[in-house]
Amino acid sequence: VANLVVLVSNAASMTKEDNRALASTFSSTQNCSCTLLCTPRLNDDQPEGVYPYLWQDMHDEDQFPLLPKEDMSRDETVRILTDSLGLQCMRNKTFLFREIGRFSRVEAKLIRAMREAGYSRAQELEHMMTKGVPHYQEAIDKYIRDYEVYQKQRAEDTKNYKSPVPPLAISSEFYHRKSITEEEKKRTILDIAQEWAYREYYREVTTNPDFNIPETLFYENIWDRALKEADIRYRQIQGEFVPEATEHYMTPEQKLRVKQAVMYRRIREKLRNDLEEAGLDPDDVLGDGEEEADKDDGDGKGLAFKVG
């Protein structure tokens, strides 16, 4: 016999002195490795794995007492006993085992986490024997220390940080857009147009198997549209509202409403000019119909639109 595991159940009647004496007896065995497991009264009706377990070395001076009414699942006990035969960490040791009724304990949380992660029962038992709560608490303390160091270093770096670009340079580049020359504007629009034309050519080549137009000829055919698209994109970059850019995302009904609104405003503006030339006050003749026309009352007849 190489490994021997002895189970002592209903050990609640044993005192601490009895536990130490029993542990000393089995620790002196020389012929084979011996493991002693002491548990409370065994319960045949309780299934395995309902409650997590708590363990302690019987040589520990502060060992927990087993209560007379306390019990433990027989299936759980046999599982621990069987796994103990194959674990090196449990050889020549003596343990007290009990089930934990409170799931808020750290031991219960660790066991539950390992079972949800897919640990086998032998791996779970070995981790609890070799590392368990002390290793977990050590990892938590290390994280707290490292986080405090990180927070101090971050505060120090933020305090000593100096922007590589002066604020005035940022302001002059992004907010003083009127300083952009006409030559720079043309050059930017040309660059955008070339990128747009290249994307269109690449899209045709990759999606149309019958496409056989040379690249230079394709650019010549769409160059006018590329310049128009580049101008729209340039104005959008400058923060301008470009009504033409929304046409790609409009439904036919929305496009019709936009055209009606533009025609209405042009006719109304012409009528105002004619009334002023005739010496009449346009506001008295036309009233506040212009304000009403700019509202959308929800029935689709308004002339103010928000397309997105």
GROMACS .gro file of C-alpha atoms in nm:
model
  308
    1VAL     CA    1   0.000   0.000   0.000
    2ALA     CA    2   0.152   0.329  -0.109
    3ASN     CA    3  -0.124   0.576  -0.016
    4LEU     CA    4  -0.370   0.544   0.270
    5VAL     CA    5  -0.663   0.775   0.348
    6VAL     CA    6  -0.849   0.734   0.679
    7LEU     CA    7  -1.193   0.886   0.723
    8VAL     CA    8  -1.321   0.967   1.072
    9SER     CA    9  -1.686   1.070   1.058
   10ASN     CA   10  -1.904   1.213   1.335
   11ALA     CA   11  -1.595   1.380   1.481
   12ALA     CA   12  -1.796   1.647   1.664
   13SER     CA   13  -1.752   1.459   1.993
   14MET     CA   14  -1.373   1.479   1.965
   15THR     CA   15  -1.186   1.751   2.149
   16LYS     CA   16  -0.891   1.948   2.013
   17GLU     CA   17  -0.656   1.733   2.222
   18ASP     CA   18  -0.806   1.417   2.071
   19ASN     CA   19  -0.762   1.561   1.722
   20ARG     CA   20  -0.397   1.641   1.782
   21ALA     CA   21  -0.329   1.300   1.931
   22LEU     CA   22  -0.495   1.127   1.638
   23ALA     CA   23  -0.303   1.345   1.393
   24SER     CA   24   0.025   1.261   1.565
   25THR     CA   25  -0.050   0.891   1.546
   26PHE     CA   26  -0.106   0.893   1.170
   27SER     CA   27   0.179   1.135   1.105
   28SER     CA   28   0.427   0.884   1.252
   29THR     CA   29   0.343   0.616   0.995
   30GLN     CA   30   0.659   0.533   0.797
   31ASN     CA   31   0.558   0.248   0.565
   32CYS     CA   32   0.322   0.453   0.343
   33SER     CA   33   0.183   0.801   0.297
   34CYS     CA   34  -0.121   0.853   0.516
   35THR     CA   35  -0.395   1.115   0.502
   36LEU     CA   36  -0.649   1.165   0.783
   37LEU     CA   37  -0.989   1.324   0.711
   38CYS     CA   38  -1.225   1.415   0.996
   39THR     CA   39  -1.582   1.519   0.915
   40PRO     CA   40  -1.908   1.577   1.101
   41ARG     CA   41  -2.198   1.333   1.088
   42LEU     CA   42  -2.259   1.208   0.732
   43ASN     CA   43  -2.592   1.274   0.563
   44ASP     CA   44  -2.708   1.014   0.311
   45ASP     CA   45  -2.995   1.226   0.176
   46GLN     CA   46  -2.796   1.535   0.081
   47PRO     CA   47  -2.656   1.523  -0.275
   48GLU     CA   48  -2.301   1.608  -0.369
   49GLY     CA   49  -2.196   1.966  -0.445
   50VAL     CA   50  -2.491   2.149  -0.285
   51TYR     CA   51  -2.271   2.334  -0.037
   52PRO     CA   52  -1.902   2.428  -0.067
   53TYR     CA   53  -1.660   2.298   0.195
   54LEU     CA   54  -1.418   2.446   0.445
   55TRP     CA   55  -1.102   2.270   0.563
   56GLN     CA   56  -0.834   2.319   0.827
   57ASP     CA   57  -0.518   2.142   0.940
   58MET     CA   58  -0.573   1.948   1.259
   59HIS     CA   59  -0.237   2.070   1.392
   60ASP     CA   60  -0.364   2.427   1.377
   61GLU     CA   61  -0.407   2.582   1.719
   62ASP     CA   62  -0.710   2.783   1.606
   63GLN     CA   63  -0.900   2.496   1.448
   64PHE     CA   64  -1.277   2.539   1.422
   65PRO     CA   65  -1.500   2.315   1.635
   66LEU     CA   66  -1.747   2.072   1.478
   67LEU     CA   67  -2.099   2.116   1.616
   68PRO     CA   68  -2.302   1.812   1.732
   69LYS     CA   69  -2.593   1.889   1.496
   70GLU     CA   70  -2.367   1.956   1.202
   71ASP     CA   71  -2.364   1.716   0.910
   72MET     CA   72  -2.200   1.674   0.569
   73SER     CA   73  -2.302   1.502   0.247
   74ARG     CA   74  -2.176   1.145   0.228
   75ASP     CA   75  -2.130   1.170  -0.150
   76GLU     CA   76  -1.927   1.489  -0.109
   77THR     CA   77  -1.711   1.324   0.158
   78VAL     CA   78  -1.644   1.016  -0.057
   79ARG     CA   79  -1.553   1.244  -0.349
   80ILE     CA   80  -1.296   1.431  -0.135
   81LEU     CA   81  -1.160   1.103   0.004
   82THR     CA   82  -1.120   0.953  -0.345
   83ASP     CA   83  -0.949   1.261  -0.488
   84SER     CA   84  -0.712   1.272  -0.188
   85LEU     CA   85  -0.557   0.942  -0.295
   86GLY     CA   86  -0.416   1.098  -0.610
   87LEU     CA   87  -0.305   1.438  -0.479
   88GLN     CA   88   0.054   1.485  -0.368
   89CYS     CA   89  -0.039   1.795  -0.167
   90MET     CA   90  -0.261   1.593   0.070
   91ARG     CA   91  -0.017   1.315   0.159
   92ASN     CA   92   0.094   1.276   0.523
   93LYS     CA   93  -0.149   1.545   0.640
   94THR     CA   94  -0.453   1.564   0.864
   95PHE     CA   95  -0.761   1.771   0.785
   96LEU     CA   96  -1.091   1.875   0.934
   97PHE     CA   97  -1.366   1.919   0.673
   98ARG     CA   98  -1.707   2.080   0.705
   99GLU     CA   99  -1.967   2.226   0.470
  100ILE     CA  100  -2.023   2.601   0.446
  101GLY     CA  101  -2.379   2.720   0.487
  102ARG     CA  102  -2.297   3.081   0.400
  103PHE     CA  103  -2.223   3.139   0.034
  104SER     CA  104  -2.080   3.485   0.108
  105ARG     CA  105  -1.753   3.343   0.243
  106VAL     CA  106  -1.444   3.373   0.027
  107GLU     CA  107  -1.399   2.993   0.020
  108ALA     CA  108  -1.751   2.949  -0.117
  109LYS     CA  109  -1.695   3.211  -0.387
  110LEU     CA  110  -1.366   3.051  -0.497
  111ILE     CA  111  -1.516   2.701  -0.520
  112ARG     CA  112  -1.820   2.826  -0.709
  113ALA     CA  113  -1.599   3.021  -0.953
  114MET     CA  114  -1.381   2.717  -1.025
  115ARG     CA  115  -1.681   2.494  -1.086
  116GLU     CA  116  -1.834   2.748  -1.325
  117ALA     CA  117  -1.497   2.776  -1.503
  118GLY     CA  118  -1.486   2.401  -1.570
  119TYR     CA  119  -1.232   2.284  -1.311
  120SER     CA  120  -1.248   1.916  -1.223
  121ARG     CA  121  -1.309   1.824  -0.860
  122ALA     CA  122  -0.948   1.706  -0.820
  123GLN     CA  123  -0.815   2.035  -0.963
  124GLU     CA  124  -1.051   2.228  -0.738
  125LEU     CA  125  -0.940   2.040  -0.427
  126GLU     CA  126  -0.570   2.077  -0.514
  127HIS     CA  127  -0.610   2.454  -0.565
  128MET     CA  128  -0.788   2.493  -0.233
  129MET     CA  129  -0.518   2.290  -0.055
  130THR     CA  130  -0.213   2.460  -0.211
  131LYS     CA  131  -0.334   2.817  -0.270
  132GLY     CA  132  -0.692   2.883  -0.168
  133VAL     CA  133  -0.790   3.193   0.029
  134PRO     CA  134  -0.434   3.310   0.123
  135HIS     CA  135  -0.326   3.318  -0.241
  136TYR     CA  136  -0.648   3.496  -0.338
  137GLN     CA  137  -0.605   3.758  -0.065
  138GLU     CA  138  -0.241   3.807  -0.166
  139ALA     CA  139  -0.347   3.871  -0.528
  140ILE     CA  140  -0.607   4.124  -0.411
  141ASP     CA  141  -0.353   4.308  -0.194
  142LYS     CA  142  -0.102   4.315  -0.481
  143TYR     CA  143  -0.365   4.460  -0.715
  144ILE     CA  144  -0.453   4.732  -0.462
  145ARG     CA  145  -0.086   4.824  -0.416
  146ASP     CA  146  -0.020   4.832  -0.791
  147TYR     CA  147  -0.334   5.039  -0.851
  148GLU     CA  148  -0.233   5.295  -0.590
  149VAL     CA  149   0.111   5.325  -0.749
  150TYR     CA  150  -0.054   5.364  -1.091
  151GLN     CA  151  -0.287   5.636  -0.963
  152LYS     CA  152   0.001   5.831  -0.810
  153GLN     CA  153   0.209   5.798  -1.127
  154ARG     CA  154  -0.086   5.903  -1.342
  155ALA     CA  155  -0.151   6.211  -1.127
  156GLU     CA  156   0.218   6.303  -1.146
  157ASP     CA  157   0.227   6.257  -1.524
  158THR     CA  158  -0.089   6.466  -1.568
  159LYS     CA  159   0.055   6.741  -1.352
  160ASN     CA  160   0.382   6.754  -1.547
  161TYR     CA  161   0.230   6.703  -1.893
  162LYS     CA  162   0.312   6.966  -2.156
  163SER     CA  163   0.136   6.970  -2.489
  164PRO     CA  164   0.380   6.943  -2.784
  165VAL     CA  165   0.162   7.187  -2.983
  166PRO     CA  166   0.097   7.536  -2.839
  167PRO     CA  167  -0.271   7.624  -2.793
  168LEU     CA  168  -0.240   7.923  -3.026
  169ALA     CA  169  -0.115   7.700  -3.307
  170ILE     CA  170  -0.414   7.469  -3.264
  171SER     CA  171  -0.653   7.763  -3.261
  172SER     CA  172  -0.501   7.920  -3.571
  173GLU     CA  173  -0.519   7.595  -3.767
  174PHE     CA  174  -0.866   7.476  -3.676
  175TYR     CA  175  -1.063   7.792  -3.609
  176HIS     CA  176  -0.915   8.057  -3.840
  177ARG     CA  177  -1.027   7.894  -4.160
  178LYS     CA  178  -1.064   8.224  -4.346
  179SER     CA  179  -0.686   8.236  -4.369
  180ILE     CA  180  -0.687   7.940  -4.612
  181THR     CA  181  -0.586   8.068  -4.953
  182GLU     CA  182  -0.769   7.991  -5.275
  183GLU     CA  183  -0.469   7.793  -5.397
  184GLU     CA  184  -0.477   7.569  -5.089
  185LYS     CA  185  -0.850   7.516  -5.134
  186LYS     CA  186  -0.808   7.408  -5.498
  187ARG     CA  187  -0.523   7.175  -5.407
  188THR     CA  188  -0.729   7.014  -5.129
  189ILE     CA  189  -1.031   6.969  -5.358
  190LEU     CA  190  -0.809   6.806  -5.623
  191ASP     CA  191  -0.668   6.563  -5.368
  192ILE     CA  192  -1.018   6.469  -5.250
  193ALA     CA  193  -1.134   6.428  -5.611
  194GLN     CA  194  -0.845   6.196  -5.693
  195GLU     CA  195  -0.918   5.980  -5.388
  196TRP     CA  196  -1.288   5.966  -5.476
  197ALA     CA  197  -1.215   5.870  -5.840
  198TYR     CA  198  -0.974   5.597  -5.729
  199ARG     CA  199  -1.234   5.449  -5.492
  200GLU     CA  200  -1.495   5.450  -5.768
  201TYR     CA  201  -1.257   5.274  -6.007
  202TYR     CA  202  -1.162   5.016  -5.745
  203ARG     CA  203  -1.528   4.953  -5.665
  204GLU     CA  204  -1.611   4.891  -6.031
  205VAL     CA  205  -1.315   4.659  -6.079
  206THR     CA  206  -1.399   4.448  -5.772
  207THR     CA  207  -1.778   4.429  -5.816
  208ASN     CA  208  -1.829   4.425  -6.194
  209PRO     CA  209  -1.671   4.122  -6.369
  210ASP     CA  210  -1.742   4.271  -6.715
  211PHE     CA  211  -1.565   4.598  -6.641
  212ASN     CA  212  -1.283   4.651  -6.894
  213ILE     CA  213  -1.246   5.032  -6.921
  214PRO     CA  214  -0.886   5.156  -6.887
  215GLU     CA  215  -0.814   5.343  -6.569
  216THR     CA  216  -0.717   5.672  -6.734
  217LEU     CA  217  -1.029   5.671  -6.954
  218PHE     CA  218  -1.247   5.596  -6.653
  219TYR     CA  219  -1.099   5.893  -6.466
  220GLU     CA  220  -1.168   6.122  -6.764
  221ASN     CA  221  -1.532   6.014  -6.779
  222ILE     CA  222  -1.606   6.075  -6.410
  223TRP     CA  223  -1.370   6.367  -6.342
  224ASP     CA  224  -1.645   6.631  -6.347
  225ARG     CA  225  -1.848   6.437  -6.095
  226ALA     CA  226  -1.535   6.376  -5.887
  227LEU     CA  227  -1.473   6.751  -5.865
  228LYS     CA  228  -1.835   6.810  -5.762
  229GLU     CA  229  -1.818   6.541  -5.493
  230ALA     CA  230  -1.485   6.679  -5.372
  231ASP     CA  231  -1.628   7.030  -5.346
  232ILE     CA  232  -1.920   6.900  -5.139
  233ARG     CA  233  -1.685   6.706  -4.914
  234TYR     CA  234  -1.456   7.006  -4.871
  235ARG     CA  235  -1.743   7.228  -4.763
  236GLN     CA  236  -1.857   6.964  -4.516
  237ILE     CA  237  -1.507   6.952  -4.368
  238GLN     CA  238  -1.519   7.330  -4.326
  239GLY     CA  239  -1.840   7.293  -4.124
  240GLU     CA  240  -2.084   7.417  -4.386
  241PHE     CA  241  -2.429   7.270  -4.441
  242VAL     CA  242  -2.440   7.126  -4.792
  243PRO     CA  243  -2.794   7.040  -4.908
  244GLU     CA  244  -2.659   6.847  -5.209
  245ALA     CA  245  -2.490   6.597  -4.978
  246THR     CA  246  -2.822   6.475  -4.840
  247GLU     CA  247  -2.967   6.374  -5.178
  248HIS     CA  248  -2.797   6.033  -5.163
  249TYR     CA  249  -2.991   5.949  -4.846
  250MET     CA  250  -3.334   6.088  -4.942
  251THR     CA  251  -3.638   5.895  -5.051
  252PRO     CA  252  -3.814   6.007  -5.373
  253GLU     CA  253  -4.087   6.175  -5.166
  254GLN     CA  254  -3.830   6.371  -4.965
  255LYS     CA  255  -3.652   6.487  -5.280
  256LEU     CA  256  -3.986   6.606  -5.424
  257ARG     CA  257  -4.062   6.800  -5.107
  258VAL     CA  258  -3.719   6.968  -5.120
  259LYS     CA  259  -3.775   7.074  -5.481
  260GLN     CA  260  -4.120   7.210  -5.393
  261ALA     CA  261  -3.973   7.407  -5.105
  262VAL     CA  262  -3.701   7.558  -5.325
  263MET     CA  263  -3.952   7.653  -5.596
  264TYR     CA  264  -4.187   7.804  -5.338
  265ARG     CA  265  -3.913   8.020  -5.185
  266ARG     CA  266  -3.796   8.140  -5.528
  267ILE     CA  267  -4.151   8.236  -5.632
  268ARG     CA  268  -4.212   8.409  -5.302
  269GLU     CA  269  -3.885   8.602  -5.325
  270LYS     CA  270  -3.970   8.716  -5.678
  271LEU     CA  271  -4.317   8.823  -5.561
  272ARG     CA  272  -4.165   9.025  -5.278
  273ASN     CA  273  -3.935   9.205  -5.524
  274ASP     CA  274  -4.229   9.283  -5.754
  275LEU     CA  275  -4.433   9.422  -5.463
  276GLU     CA  276  -4.144   9.640  -5.349
  277GLU     CA  277  -4.103   9.778  -5.701
  278ALA     CA  278  -4.475   9.858  -5.708
  279GLY     CA  279  -4.442  10.054  -5.381
  280LEU     CA  280  -4.630   9.800  -5.166
  281ASP     CA  281  -4.525   9.647  -4.835
  282PRO     CA  282  -4.464   9.272  -4.893
  283ASP     CA  283  -4.535   9.192  -4.527
  284ASP     CA  284  -4.882   9.347  -4.545
  285VAL     CA  285  -4.968   9.167  -4.867
  286LEU     CA  286  -4.809   8.828  -4.798
  287GLY     CA  287  -4.863   8.822  -4.420
  288ASP     CA  288  -4.677   8.562  -4.215
  289GLY     CA  289  -4.732   8.280  -4.461
  290GLU     CA  290  -4.356   8.246  -4.503
  291GLU     CA  291  -4.314   8.146  -4.140
  292GLU     CA  292  -4.594   7.894  -4.166
  293ALA     CA  293  -4.441   7.750  -4.482
  294ASP     CA  294  -4.117   7.676  -4.300
  295LYS     CA  295  -4.292   7.453  -4.048
  296ASP     CA  296  -4.365   7.085  -4.084
  297ASP     CA  297  -4.695   7.005  -3.919
  298GLY     CA  298  -4.636   6.631  -3.944
  299ASP     CA  299  -4.872   6.561  -4.236
  300GLY     CA  300  -4.598   6.568  -4.500
  301LYS     CA  301  -4.698   6.910  -4.639
  302GLY     CA  302  -4.444   7.126  -4.454
  303LEU     CA  303  -4.141   7.266  -4.627
  304ALA     CA  304  -3.873   7.238  -4.361
  305PHE     CA  305  -3.687   6.910  -4.369
  306LYS     CA  306  -3.440   6.720  -4.161
  307VAL     CA  307  -3.297   6.427  -4.350
  308GLY     CA  308  -3.072   6.180  -4.171
   0.00000   0.00000   0.00000
